[in-house]
């Protein structure tokens, strides 16, 4: 067929997609209008979103055309949030939806079931949920479509990610920073992102900024970001099809030319990658007005332009006219099946965007070839006797693992790789940088065109890149300072929800690699950063998520961190939050001890306890529990004081590395049974729990345990400034001296019998605070403290 004939058929296909979009928003019966519409044909709940759907279906139609013409690998990412009808309709038309959900067959009955499920209780949502074939981007939160697209094409040299950016979405901070993804894409080793900025002019109830600024200003803005914009503007379908076809052809030709030139020459450059600015009416081809108020090309077209067709006869008549305007009898046969000439417009097999293997990345994922952790273990002869940077061995492990997985593992972080002591990675791979190199960059900047490390001062963009990388079948590792992990809290939330939906509702999706986040530069070592950098609350968010998909690790030393990595980095369909400070800390466990400790998740440290009395029952007077590096050190220091001051006191020391071991096994895979918990923590003895984060999280996790009323938690209480480590601990009462006082106050019968000890602890607090304010550092008997007690057995 010639070009004009193809575009005429493509317009018919687009009408079919629009018909489906309107049908899924409104109809639950009578999908092909064989009879006039009646109120009972309408959904009881109208929760659809129409405004961006015709524009997205328009983009999809033209993407199909270039995929067929050039045999391209392409995936589509929908940025406009609740615009799922513009994606679901095309996946139904190309057959990929019916392959995943056979009951949504390509006939009248299947179409009716397809319509009824949309945005209806017990079925699918109005954005591109995991149940949507071809989607890796839900749009439950706006702002991440370009960063997800970038992650998808990293190390995917033949893939093009067609990313529709909604003009409302374009006003978000994450989206604004993600225009910079073109500075990280290597034309030789990576695929390409083709953004389509869809300007339909309106958000829920307001005009959008980018749609109202002058055209020249918009073009200059995009060019300033490094893109080469191609404009497609109008509302007449025939003219718009011609313009969009020319724009897509131009964009694909540019992408292919850049690829060919760079791959033949071997020289990676950053071109002005093409993008398309599509300006079309909001609610395009929908009703023009209702009761004298404008609908099409105005914000009232945003969700359901006709809000009550099941109650208002006028609206019912308008809805029927709207559906009939697409002339469904020309598009579908009498059985409700798309006509063969329109079916032929879709690509075949895995080239369909609804069935691309890249959009079900678990199918492409290969097992991570994790380097042996034994090569990086810290040698520990005696617990608590040597110091080592906890995260440095992890950096070496990541280095060796990148070498084993040179095209499927990337590390993402906001300018902090060396700060977080992960710089060993640079020995095998640098930071990717597609901008200008200066001579001085050769001396320590660690930049390269093909680096596996991605650094940018936008946690949003980095995590979005990592998510796109994971969702297309690869492995990622993100690290950040603890206080600012909250920047990506909602992204963590959305990804956890995606995984949960995959587990429950989209089981046809193959498992993907873990979402890994190392939180370092933690609350307890902010000697010069002060109060602004003191916030351990990111892990609190994890307590709100399903235990099936979230893990929190608090390794006390370097070997425990390595053992955590060995377990966490290969688990699938989970989010791992690993809290480990970058500074030097005391080391306690050998690698084999650490492995066993991490496998259990929570352990009784017999070498620090004295309640094991041989043939006598193991009955402590007090349980000293800890989670986190500094809290563990302070517990051990307190235990040592108590051994000297109250030698007959029976103390049990418990360390927690898997935070959710504290909750019931019915609530989390890491959780302990009540019997195991009671055997460790007792059913009636005081428990002094020294915790890395906010203390109430421990109470949330243990409130149903038998001995909860005796669990007394110390943690961060928003008390801090420019403090020495011990002073900060004392401000929040997690220090050794306050812990000793806590034991004296909590152990029955101890009280006044340890009055002198308690007074010495109070004096020690005053003395150490004065020393810090005089010398600007903690005293040597604190900084040089080592565990000195012999093992009791």
mmCIF file of C-alpha atoms in Angstrom, residues 661-790:
data_model
loop_
_atom_site.group_PDB
_atom_site.id
_atom_site.type_symbol
_atom_site.label_atom_id
_atom_site.label_comp_id
_atom_site.label_asym_id
_atom_site.label_seq_id
_atom_site.Cartn_x
_atom_site.Cartn_y
_atom_site.Cartn_z
ATOM 1 C CA UNK A 661 12.759 -10.678 62.600
ATOM 2 C CA UNK A 662 11.104 -8.800 65.458
ATOM 3 C CA UNK A 663 7.636 -9.204 64.003
ATOM 4 C CA UNK A 664 5.545 -12.343 63.746
ATOM 5 C CA UNK A 665 6.410 -14.966 61.155
ATOM 6 C CA UNK A 666 2.856 -14.590 59.864
ATOM 7 C CA UNK A 667 3.615 -10.951 58.991
ATOM 8 C CA UNK A 668 7.040 -11.255 57.364
ATOM 9 C CA UNK A 669 9.266 -14.030 55.992
ATOM 10 C CA UNK A 670 12.023 -12.850 58.339
ATOM 11 C CA UNK A 671 9.727 -12.887 61.368
ATOM 12 C CA UNK A 672 10.310 -15.127 64.380
ATOM 13 C CA UNK A 673 7.675 -17.419 65.786
ATOM 14 C CA UNK A 674 6.357 -16.432 69.211
ATOM 15 C CA UNK A 675 8.158 -19.377 70.776
ATOM 16 C CA UNK A 676 11.524 -18.403 69.289
ATOM 17 C CA UNK A 677 11.010 -14.762 70.223
ATOM 18 C CA UNK A 678 10.074 -15.655 73.796
ATOM 19 C CA UNK A 679 13.074 -17.953 74.174
ATOM 20 C CA UNK A 680 15.397 -15.117 73.175
ATOM 21 C CA UNK A 681 13.736 -12.153 74.856
ATOM 22 C CA UNK A 682 12.069 -14.072 77.735
ATOM 23 C CA UNK A 683 8.463 -13.634 78.748
ATOM 24 C CA UNK A 684 8.986 -11.529 81.850
ATOM 25 C CA UNK A 685 12.477 -9.998 82.056
ATOM 26 C CA UNK A 686 13.299 -6.358 81.247
ATOM 27 C CA UNK A 687 14.591 -5.794 77.727
ATOM 28 C CA UNK A 688 16.717 -2.723 77.027
ATOM 29 C CA UNK A 689 16.683 -2.292 73.251
ATOM 30 C CA UNK A 690 19.234 0.087 71.721
ATOM 31 C CA UNK A 691 18.050 0.950 68.239
ATOM 32 C CA UNK A 692 19.516 2.781 65.257
ATOM 33 C CA UNK A 693 16.299 4.583 64.337
ATOM 34 C CA UNK A 694 13.252 6.132 65.949
ATOM 35 C CA UNK A 695 12.348 4.035 69.008
ATOM 36 C CA UNK A 696 8.631 3.687 68.324
ATOM 37 C CA UNK A 697 9.332 1.516 65.268
ATOM 38 C CA UNK A 698 10.490 -1.278 67.569
ATOM 39 C CA UNK A 699 7.304 -0.966 69.572
ATOM 40 C CA UNK A 700 5.265 -1.195 66.369
ATOM 41 C CA UNK A 701 7.026 -4.414 65.399
ATOM 42 C CA UNK A 702 6.831 -6.085 68.820
ATOM 43 C CA UNK A 703 3.513 -4.889 70.243
ATOM 44 C CA UNK A 704 1.923 -8.343 69.987
ATOM 45 C CA UNK A 705 4.804 -10.148 71.692
ATOM 46 C CA UNK A 706 4.317 -11.644 75.139
ATOM 47 C CA UNK A 707 6.921 -9.469 76.835
ATOM 48 C CA UNK A 708 6.189 -6.239 75.020
ATOM 49 C CA UNK A 709 5.359 -4.362 78.226
ATOM 50 C CA UNK A 710 8.932 -4.979 79.414
ATOM 51 C CA UNK A 711 10.618 -3.823 76.200
ATOM 52 C CA UNK A 712 12.209 -0.400 76.715
ATOM 53 C CA UNK A 713 13.590 1.134 73.537
ATOM 54 C CA UNK A 714 16.323 3.735 73.164
ATOM 55 C CA UNK A 715 16.754 5.381 69.775
ATOM 56 C CA UNK A 716 17.012 8.684 67.982
ATOM 57 C CA UNK A 717 14.715 11.340 69.506
ATOM 58 C CA UNK A 718 15.518 14.406 67.368
ATOM 59 C CA UNK A 719 18.160 15.554 69.828
ATOM 60 C CA UNK A 720 21.304 16.701 68.102
ATOM 61 C CA UNK A 721 23.425 19.420 66.588
ATOM 62 C CA UNK A 722 27.157 19.658 65.921
ATOM 63 C CA UNK A 723 28.059 16.896 68.337
ATOM 64 C CA UNK A 724 30.766 14.337 68.852
ATOM 65 C CA UNK A 725 29.538 10.752 68.354
ATOM 66 C CA UNK A 726 29.309 10.051 72.087
ATOM 67 C CA UNK A 727 27.661 13.386 72.821
ATOM 68 C CA UNK A 728 25.035 12.720 70.154
ATOM 69 C CA UNK A 729 24.442 9.286 71.666
ATOM 70 C CA UNK A 730 24.104 10.842 75.128
ATOM 71 C CA UNK A 731 21.662 13.461 73.857
ATOM 72 C CA UNK A 732 19.400 10.646 72.695
ATOM 73 C CA UNK A 733 20.190 8.328 75.625
ATOM 74 C CA UNK A 734 21.546 5.443 73.563
ATOM 75 C CA UNK A 735 25.015 5.806 75.130
ATOM 76 C CA UNK A 736 26.627 3.278 77.467
ATOM 77 C CA UNK A 737 26.129 5.363 80.589
ATOM 78 C CA UNK A 738 22.401 5.924 80.097
ATOM 79 C CA UNK A 739 22.000 2.252 79.229
ATOM 80 C CA UNK A 740 23.594 1.264 82.525
ATOM 81 C CA UNK A 741 21.226 3.631 84.329
ATOM 82 C CA UNK A 742 18.345 2.063 82.404
ATOM 83 C CA UNK A 743 19.344 -1.407 83.591
ATOM 84 C CA UNK A 744 19.584 -0.242 87.195
ATOM 85 C CA UNK A 745 16.136 1.333 86.947
ATOM 86 C CA UNK A 746 14.507 -1.648 85.208
ATOM 87 C CA UNK A 747 15.951 -4.744 86.896
ATOM 88 C CA UNK A 748 13.795 -5.612 89.934
ATOM 89 C CA UNK A 749 15.678 -5.404 93.190
ATOM 90 C CA UNK A 750 18.678 -3.578 91.732
ATOM 91 C CA UNK A 751 17.635 0.030 92.245
ATOM 92 C CA UNK A 752 19.198 1.410 95.445
ATOM 93 C CA UNK A 753 21.642 -1.525 95.612
ATOM 94 C CA UNK A 754 23.387 0.094 92.619
ATOM 95 C CA UNK A 755 22.951 3.729 93.675
ATOM 96 C CA UNK A 756 26.678 4.421 93.614
ATOM 97 C CA UNK A 757 26.977 2.962 90.108
ATOM 98 C CA UNK A 758 24.122 5.131 88.937
ATOM 99 C CA UNK A 759 25.774 8.251 90.335
ATOM 100 C CA UNK A 760 29.054 7.382 88.629
ATOM 101 C CA UNK A 761 27.194 7.063 85.328
ATOM 102 C CA UNK A 762 25.620 10.500 85.752
ATOM 103 C CA UNK A 763 29.003 11.995 86.517
ATOM 104 C CA UNK A 764 30.505 10.260 83.507
ATOM 105 C CA UNK A 765 27.860 11.842 81.254
ATOM 106 C CA UNK A 766 28.668 15.303 82.595
ATOM 107 C CA UNK A 767 32.400 14.710 82.340
ATOM 108 C CA UNK A 768 32.338 13.455 78.760
ATOM 109 C CA UNK A 769 30.100 16.295 77.632
ATOM 110 C CA UNK A 770 32.475 18.816 79.167
ATOM 111 C CA UNK A 771 35.448 17.096 77.492
ATOM 112 C CA UNK A 772 33.753 17.278 74.090
ATOM 113 C CA UNK A 773 32.949 20.971 74.476
ATOM 114 C CA UNK A 774 36.508 21.709 75.605
ATOM 115 C CA UNK A 775 38.479 19.600 73.106
ATOM 116 C CA UNK A 776 36.069 19.265 70.200
ATOM 117 C CA UNK A 777 36.265 15.476 70.277
ATOM 118 C CA UNK A 778 35.463 12.526 72.486
ATOM 119 C CA UNK A 779 37.965 11.465 75.099
ATOM 120 C CA UNK A 780 40.479 8.701 74.248
ATOM 121 C CA UNK A 781 38.881 6.245 76.668
ATOM 122 C CA UNK A 782 35.784 6.428 74.429
ATOM 123 C CA UNK A 783 37.397 6.597 70.981
ATOM 124 C CA UNK A 784 39.932 3.916 71.874
ATOM 125 C CA UNK A 785 37.480 1.668 73.701
ATOM 126 C CA UNK A 786 37.677 -2.009 72.805
ATOM 127 C CA UNK A 787 35.777 -5.038 74.077
ATOM 128 C CA UNK A 788 38.052 -6.533 76.677
ATOM 129 C CA UNK A 789 36.016 -9.170 78.510
ATOM 130 C CA UNK A 790 36.935 -12.786 77.915
#
